[in-house]
Tab-separated table of C-alpha atoms in Angstrom:
chain	number	residue	atom	x	y	z
Z	1	MET	CA	-47.645	-29.234	-24.875
Z	2	LYS	CA	-45.156	-27.579	-22.507
Z	3	PHE	CA	-44.861	-23.833	-22.016
Z	4	PHE	CA	-42.381	-21.754	-19.981
Z	5	LEU	CA	-42.965	-18.271	-18.544
Z	6	SER	CA	-40.621	-16.001	-16.606
Z	7	LEU	CA	-42.229	-14.386	-13.534
Z	8	LYS	CA	-41.078	-12.381	-10.505
Z	9	ASP	CA	-42.581	-11.998	-7.040
Z	10	PHE	CA	-42.788	-8.769	-5.011
Z	11	LYS	CA	-39.240	-9.227	-3.739
Z	12	GLY	CA	-37.903	-9.551	-7.261
Z	13	GLU	CA	-37.090	-13.249	-6.930
Z	14	LYS	CA	-37.044	-14.965	-10.309
Z	15	PHE	CA	-39.321	-17.896	-11.122
Z	16	VAL	CA	-39.933	-20.087	-14.128
Z	17	LEU	CA	-43.542	-21.225	-14.533
Z	18	ARG	CA	-43.711	-24.487	-16.452
Z	19	SER	CA	-47.166	-25.462	-17.762
Z	20	GLU	CA	-48.041	-28.835	-19.259
Z	21	LEU	CA	-51.497	-28.713	-20.810
Z	22	ASP	CA	-53.604	-31.205	-22.695
Z	23	GLU	CA	-57.310	-31.494	-23.428
Z	24	SER	CA	-58.448	-32.474	-19.906
Z	25	SER	CA	-55.594	-31.909	-17.424
Z	26	ALA	CA	-52.929	-29.383	-16.467
Z	27	PHE	CA	-49.640	-29.505	-14.540
Z	28	LEU	CA	-48.213	-26.236	-13.164
Z	29	CYS	CA	-44.735	-25.991	-11.653
Z	30	ALA	CA	-43.085	-22.780	-10.416
Z	31	ILE	CA	-39.319	-23.190	-9.929
Z	32	SER	CA	-36.909	-20.762	-8.266
Z	33	PRO	CA	-33.204	-21.254	-7.425
Z	34	THR	CA	-34.165	-22.444	-3.940
Z	35	CYS	CA	-37.662	-23.980	-4.074
Z	36	ARG	CA	-40.299	-25.649	-6.200
Z	37	TYR	CA	-44.127	-25.320	-6.207
Z	38	VAL	CA	-46.493	-27.746	-7.927
Z	39	LEU	CA	-50.200	-27.915	-8.821
Z	40	ARG	CA	-52.183	-30.587	-10.648
Z	41	ASP	CA	-55.645	-29.690	-11.860
Z	42	GLU	CA	-58.276	-30.669	-14.367
Z	43	ILE	CA	-59.727	-28.696	-17.221
Z	44	PRO	CA	-62.271	-27.197	-16.573
Z	45	TRP	CA	-60.366	-25.691	-13.662
Z	46	LYS	CA	-61.676	-27.172	-10.443
Z	47	ARG	CA	-58.960	-25.844	-8.155
Z	48	LEU	CA	-59.153	-22.299	-9.473
Z	49	GLN	CA	-60.350	-19.973	-6.724
Z	50	ARG	CA	-62.387	-16.993	-7.877
Z	51	ASN	CA	-62.565	-13.737	-6.006
Z	52	VAL	CA	-65.327	-12.267	-8.158
Z	53	THR	CA	-67.615	-13.671	-10.786
Z	54	SER	CA	-66.324	-12.730	-14.201
Z	55	GLU	CA	-67.931	-13.969	-17.386
Z	56	SER	CA	-64.890	-12.921	-19.388
Z	57	LEU	CA	-62.624	-15.358	-17.491
Z	58	THR	CA	-63.165	-18.474	-19.594
Z	59	ASP	CA	-61.184	-21.704	-19.777
Z	60	GLU	CA	-59.752	-20.660	-23.132
Z	61	LEU	CA	-58.544	-17.355	-21.689
Z	62	ILE	CA	-56.823	-19.103	-18.752
Z	63	VAL	CA	-55.048	-21.485	-21.134
Z	64	ASP	CA	-53.884	-18.543	-23.229
Z	65	LEU	CA	-52.490	-16.800	-20.147
Z	66	LEU	CA	-50.600	-19.916	-18.995
Z	67	CYS	CA	-49.218	-20.400	-22.512
Z	68	GLY	CA	-47.830	-16.873	-22.514
Z	69	ARG	CA	-50.131	-15.452	-25.159
Z	70	SER	CA	-50.568	-11.715	-24.739
Z	71	GLU	CA	-53.902	-10.456	-23.443
Z	72	SER	CA	-54.302	-6.741	-22.887
Z	73	LYS	CA	-56.886	-6.871	-20.069
Z	74	HIS	CA	-55.541	-9.797	-18.001
Z	75	THR	CA	-52.111	-10.573	-16.520
Z	76	LEU	CA	-50.451	-13.188	-14.267
Z	77	GLN	CA	-48.848	-12.309	-10.929
Z	78	LEU	CA	-46.809	-14.650	-8.681
Z	79	VAL	CA	-46.909	-14.237	-4.898
Z	80	VAL	CA	-44.945	-16.490	-2.481
Z	81	LEU	CA	-46.609	-17.240	0.841
Z	82	GLU	CA	-45.670	-19.645	3.651
Z	83	ASN	CA	-45.261	-23.146	2.180
Z	84	LEU	CA	-47.248	-22.229	-0.926
Z	85	CYS	CA	-47.277	-20.003	-3.972
Z	86	ARG	CA	-50.186	-18.252	-5.600
Z	87	ILE	CA	-50.537	-17.444	-9.275
Z	88	TYR	CA	-53.006	-14.559	-9.469
Z	89	ILE	CA	-55.033	-13.618	-12.520
Z	90	ASN	CA	-55.421	-9.843	-12.513
Z	91	TYR	CA	-57.935	-7.773	-14.417
Z	92	VAL	CA	-56.125	-4.516	-15.225
Z	93	ASP	CA	-58.910	-2.401	-16.769
Z	94	PRO	CA	-59.602	0.163	-15.372
Z	95	PHE	CA	-57.322	-0.719	-12.395
Z	96	PRO	CA	-55.577	-3.965	-11.232
Z	97	LEU	CA	-57.989	-6.394	-9.590
Z	98	ARG	CA	-57.296	-9.955	-8.491
Z	99	ILE	CA	-60.230	-11.949	-9.789
Z	100	ALA	CA	-58.867	-15.535	-9.420
Z	101	TRP	CA	-55.771	-17.525	-8.458
Z	102	PHE	CA	-54.113	-20.951	-8.307
Z	103	GLU	CA	-52.405	-22.258	-5.175
Z	104	LEU	CA	-49.248	-24.319	-5.757
Z	105	GLU	CA	-47.869	-26.504	-2.959
Z	106	GLN	CA	-44.204	-26.387	-2.063
Z	107	GLN	CA	-42.074	-29.452	-2.767
Z	108	ALA	CA	-38.455	-30.352	-2.321
Z	109	LEU	CA	-36.190	-29.200	-5.105
Z	110	LYS	CA	-34.235	-32.022	-6.703
Z	111	ASP	CA	-30.638	-31.594	-7.761
Z	112	HIS	CA	-31.312	-32.280	-11.421
Z	113	GLU	CA	-34.465	-30.137	-11.506
Z	114	HIS	CA	-32.804	-27.113	-13.073
Z	115	PHE	CA	-31.145	-29.206	-15.759
Z	116	ASP	CA	-34.434	-30.885	-16.617
Z	117	VAL	CA	-36.166	-27.516	-16.813
Z	118	LEU	CA	-33.475	-26.123	-19.103
Z	119	TRP	CA	-33.558	-29.230	-21.296
Z	120	GLU	CA	-37.359	-29.169	-21.580
Z	121	CYS	CA	-37.287	-25.436	-22.170
Z	122	SER	CA	-34.796	-25.806	-25.026
Z	123	HIS	CA	-36.879	-28.534	-26.631
Z	124	SER	CA	-40.040	-26.517	-26.145
Z	125	ILE	CA	-38.419	-23.525	-27.800
Z	126	LYS	CA	-37.254	-25.761	-30.644
Z	127	ASP	CA	-40.712	-27.246	-31.093
Z	128	LEU	CA	-42.301	-23.807	-30.989
Z	129	ALA	CA	-39.763	-22.496	-33.467
Z	130	LEU	CA	-40.367	-25.408	-35.836
Z	131	ALA	CA	-44.120	-25.042	-35.500
Z	132	SER	CA	-43.835	-21.311	-36.096
Z	133	MET	CA	-41.614	-21.891	-39.136
Z	134	ALA	CA	-44.057	-24.452	-40.511
Z	135	GLN	CA	-46.930	-22.035	-39.976
Z	136	GLN	CA	-45.019	-19.219	-41.639
Z	137	LYS	CA	-44.117	-21.517	-44.535
Z	138	ASN	CA	-47.754	-22.478	-44.941
Z	139	GLU	CA	-48.810	-18.832	-44.835
Z	140	LEU	CA	-46.068	-17.986	-47.341
Z	141	GLN	CA	-47.284	-20.698	-49.704
Z	142	LYS	CA	-50.830	-19.406	-49.405
Z	143	LEU	CA	-49.570	-15.891	-50.040
Z	144	MET	CA	-47.610	-17.064	-53.096
Z	145	ALA	CA	-50.659	-18.886	-54.440
Z	146	TYR	CA	-52.804	-15.824	-53.844
Z	147	THR	CA	-50.181	-13.648	-55.550
Z	148	GLU	CA	-50.115	-15.949	-58.582
Z	149	GLN	CA	-53.905	-15.855	-58.691
Z	150	LEU	CA	-53.832	-12.063	-58.615
Z	151	GLN	CA	-51.214	-12.031	-61.379
Z	152	GLU	CA	-53.362	-14.288	-63.543
Z	153	GLU	CA	-56.391	-12.090	-62.902
Z	154	CYS	CA	-54.359	-8.993	-63.780
Z	155	LYS	CA	-53.105	-10.623	-66.989
Z	156	SER	CA	-56.632	-11.696	-67.889
Z	157	ARG	CA	-57.969	-8.194	-67.278
Z	158	GLU	CA	-55.067	-6.742	-69.255
Z	159	ARG	CA	-55.831	-9.029	-72.195
Z	160	LYS	CA	-59.502	-8.085	-72.033
Z	161	LEU	CA	-58.632	-4.388	-71.977
Z	162	ILE	CA	-56.253	-4.779	-74.926
Z	163	MET	CA	-58.906	-6.648	-76.913
Z	164	LYS	CA	-61.485	-4.027	-76.003
Z	165	PHE	CA	-59.233	-1.174	-77.119
Z	166	ALA	CA	-58.360	-3.076	-80.309
Z	167	ASP	CA	-62.061	-3.498	-81.079
Z	168	MET	CA	-62.670	0.175	-80.368
Z	169	ILE	CA	-59.835	1.194	-82.714
Z	170	LYS	CA	-61.094	-1.221	-85.384
Z	171	ASN	CA	-64.640	0.110	-85.118
Z	172	ALA	CA	-63.375	3.678	-85.291
Z	173	ARG	CA	-61.375	2.903	-88.429
Z	174	ASN	CA	-64.367	1.153	-90.008
Z	175	ASN	CA	-66.569	4.140	-89.235
Z	176	GLU	CA	-63.959	6.464	-90.741
Z	177	ASP	CA	-63.717	4.307	-93.888
Z	178	ASN	CA	-67.507	4.240	-94.184
Z	179	GLU	CA	-67.651	8.022	-93.894
Z	180	ASP	CA	-64.936	8.378	-96.567
Z	181	ASN	CA	-66.764	5.989	-98.901
Z	182	HIS	CA	-70.018	7.841	-98.338
Z	183	HIS	CA	-68.287	11.137	-99.126
Z	184	ILE	CA	-66.725	9.689	-102.296
Z	185	ASN	CA	-70.078	8.289	-103.418
Z	186	TYR	CA	-71.669	11.658	-102.783
Z	187	GLU	CA	-68.980	13.364	-104.892
Z	188	ASP	CA	-69.448	10.792	-107.661
Z	189	GLU	CA	-73.181	11.396	-107.630
Z	190	SER	CA	-72.529	15.133	-107.758
Z	191	ASP	CA	-70.164	14.658	-110.704
Z	192	VAL	CA	-72.705	12.492	-112.480
Z	193	GLY	CA	-75.373	15.100	-111.871
Z	194	THR	CA	-73.046	17.809	-113.178
Z	195	ASP	CA	-72.257	15.784	-116.304
Z	196	GLU	CA	-75.934	15.161	-116.902
Z	197	GLN	CA	-76.603	18.856	-116.403
Z	198	LYS	CA	-73.833	19.736	-118.859
Z	199	GLN	CA	-75.181	17.231	-121.359
Z	200	GLN	CA	-78.655	18.685	-120.927
Z	201	GLU	CA	-77.261	22.190	-121.380
Z	202	GLY	CA	-75.436	20.999	-124.530
Z	203	VAL	CA	-78.628	19.491	-125.864
Z	204	ASN	CA	-80.500	22.692	-125.094
Z	205	SER	CA	-77.801	24.840	-126.728
Z	206	SER	CA	-77.760	22.623	-129.814
Z	207	ALA	CA	-81.529	22.851	-129.972
Z	208	VAL	CA	-81.288	26.634	-129.706
Z	209	SER	CA	-78.643	26.680	-132.461
Z	210	ASP	CA	-80.831	24.549	-134.675
Z	211	THR	CA	-83.739	26.830	-133.938
Z	212	ASP	CA	-81.661	29.910	-134.777
Z	213	GLU	CA	-80.383	28.341	-137.973
Z	214	SER	CA	-83.897	27.354	-139.012
Z	215	ALA	CA	-85.099	30.854	-138.213
Z	216	VAL	CA	-82.316	32.402	-140.297
Z	217	SER	CA	-83.053	29.978	-143.104
Z	218	ASP	CA	-86.754	30.862	-143.011
Z	219	GLU	CA	-85.927	34.562	-143.035
Z	220	PHE	CA	-83.561	34.080	-145.963
Z	221	MET	CA	-86.232	32.234	-147.909
Z	222	GLN	CA	-88.707	34.994	-147.190
Z	223	ILE	CA	-86.261	37.622	-148.458
Z	224	LYS	CA	-85.579	35.496	-151.494
Z	225	GLU	CA	-89.266	35.338	-152.266
Z	226	GLU	CA	-89.700	39.088	-151.860
Z	227	PHE	CA	-86.748	40.077	-154.074
Z	228	PRO	CA	-86.128	38.492	-157.475
Z	229	MET	CA	-82.858	36.915	-158.376
Z	230	LYS	CA	-82.036	39.841	-160.687
Z	231	ALA	CA	-82.177	42.298	-157.909
Z	232	LEU	CA	-80.076	39.970	-155.771
Z	233	SER	CA	-77.600	39.548	-158.648
Z	234	ALA	CA	-77.599	43.304	-159.454
Z	235	SER	CA	-77.084	44.323	-155.960
Z	236	PRO	CA	-73.309	43.805	-156.134
Z	237	THR	CA	-73.155	45.958	-159.322
Z	238	ALA	CA	-75.240	48.580	-157.664
Z	239	ASP	CA	-72.954	48.419	-154.721
Z	240	ALA	CA	-69.951	48.914	-156.988
Z	241	SER	CA	-71.593	51.637	-159.313
Z	242	PRO	CA	-70.671	54.727	-157.337
Z	243	GLU	CA	-66.961	54.151	-157.827
Z	244	SER	CA	-67.295	53.324	-161.516
Z	245	ALA	CA	-69.711	56.207	-161.952
Z	246	GLY	CA	-67.200	58.507	-160.390
Z	247	GLU	CA	-64.535	57.292	-162.753
Z	248	ASP	CA	-66.874	57.801	-165.757
Z	249	ASP	CA	-67.711	61.342	-164.644
Z	250	SER	CA	-64.036	62.257	-164.296
Z	251	HIS	CA	-63.324	60.744	-167.707
Z	252	ARG	CA	-66.207	62.657	-169.256
Z	253	ARG	CA	-65.088	65.882	-167.664
Z	254	SER	CA	-61.518	65.481	-168.940
Z	255	SER	CA	-62.812	64.729	-172.447
Z	256	HIS	CA	-65.070	67.753	-172.385
Z	257	GLU	CA	-62.274	70.007	-171.209
Z	258	SER	CA	-59.958	68.709	-173.897
Z	259	SER	CA	-62.597	69.314	-176.535
Z	260	GLU	CA	-63.131	72.845	-175.364
Z	261	THR	CA	-59.433	73.524	-175.558
Z	262	VAL	CA	-59.227	72.290	-179.080
Z	263	SER	CA	-62.153	74.447	-180.194
Z	264	GLU	CA	-60.557	77.522	-178.898
């Protein structure tokens, strides 16, 4: 895979660092408008010169730096010397420190070199763009699939919640109906008890009436035995005698008065 980086030296001269990397080898080429510097090395880096021992400077990190991937603690710096060029790897935390570098040998610049670099750069950009688009498409498909999965889970949970609420409403209605039926049954039992009580009261009242009637009948029979029928039959005449007696007295008095008048 080919990668292109834009670098500047201390004088501000512009360079293009072209890196061709595979599993076991690397080709580095720094090109300016006037010169060209080249380095061929193997991976692991045998021609890398280290200033200090750093465990963090691994082969993977060096490849990432040459490919242009951002790394917050390490940077690349190009310095042009006599007949060579150095690509320094700086450790910037807490202050810039050159921990390793590559030395590229100067070579003659060919007339068609710039065109080849531009052509390779355009194709590299195209390949990177296509690879990036393919990666984004793959990520988008995964995201769409994950979104559909979430939608299905949401629908399933929604259905479960609806069924749960429906069961709760159904149970509540059943409980309400059971309470109403229990209340109605209780009222019916109360009515039945009231009717039975009324019937019992009616029976008791009829028994009392019968008892009273029998008592009156017994009393009447006792009176009948004590007083003869003549007395009972004469009692109305006796009751009516005062009026008739009064009438007889008045009649007698008038007759007596009339007789006295005649005698005179």
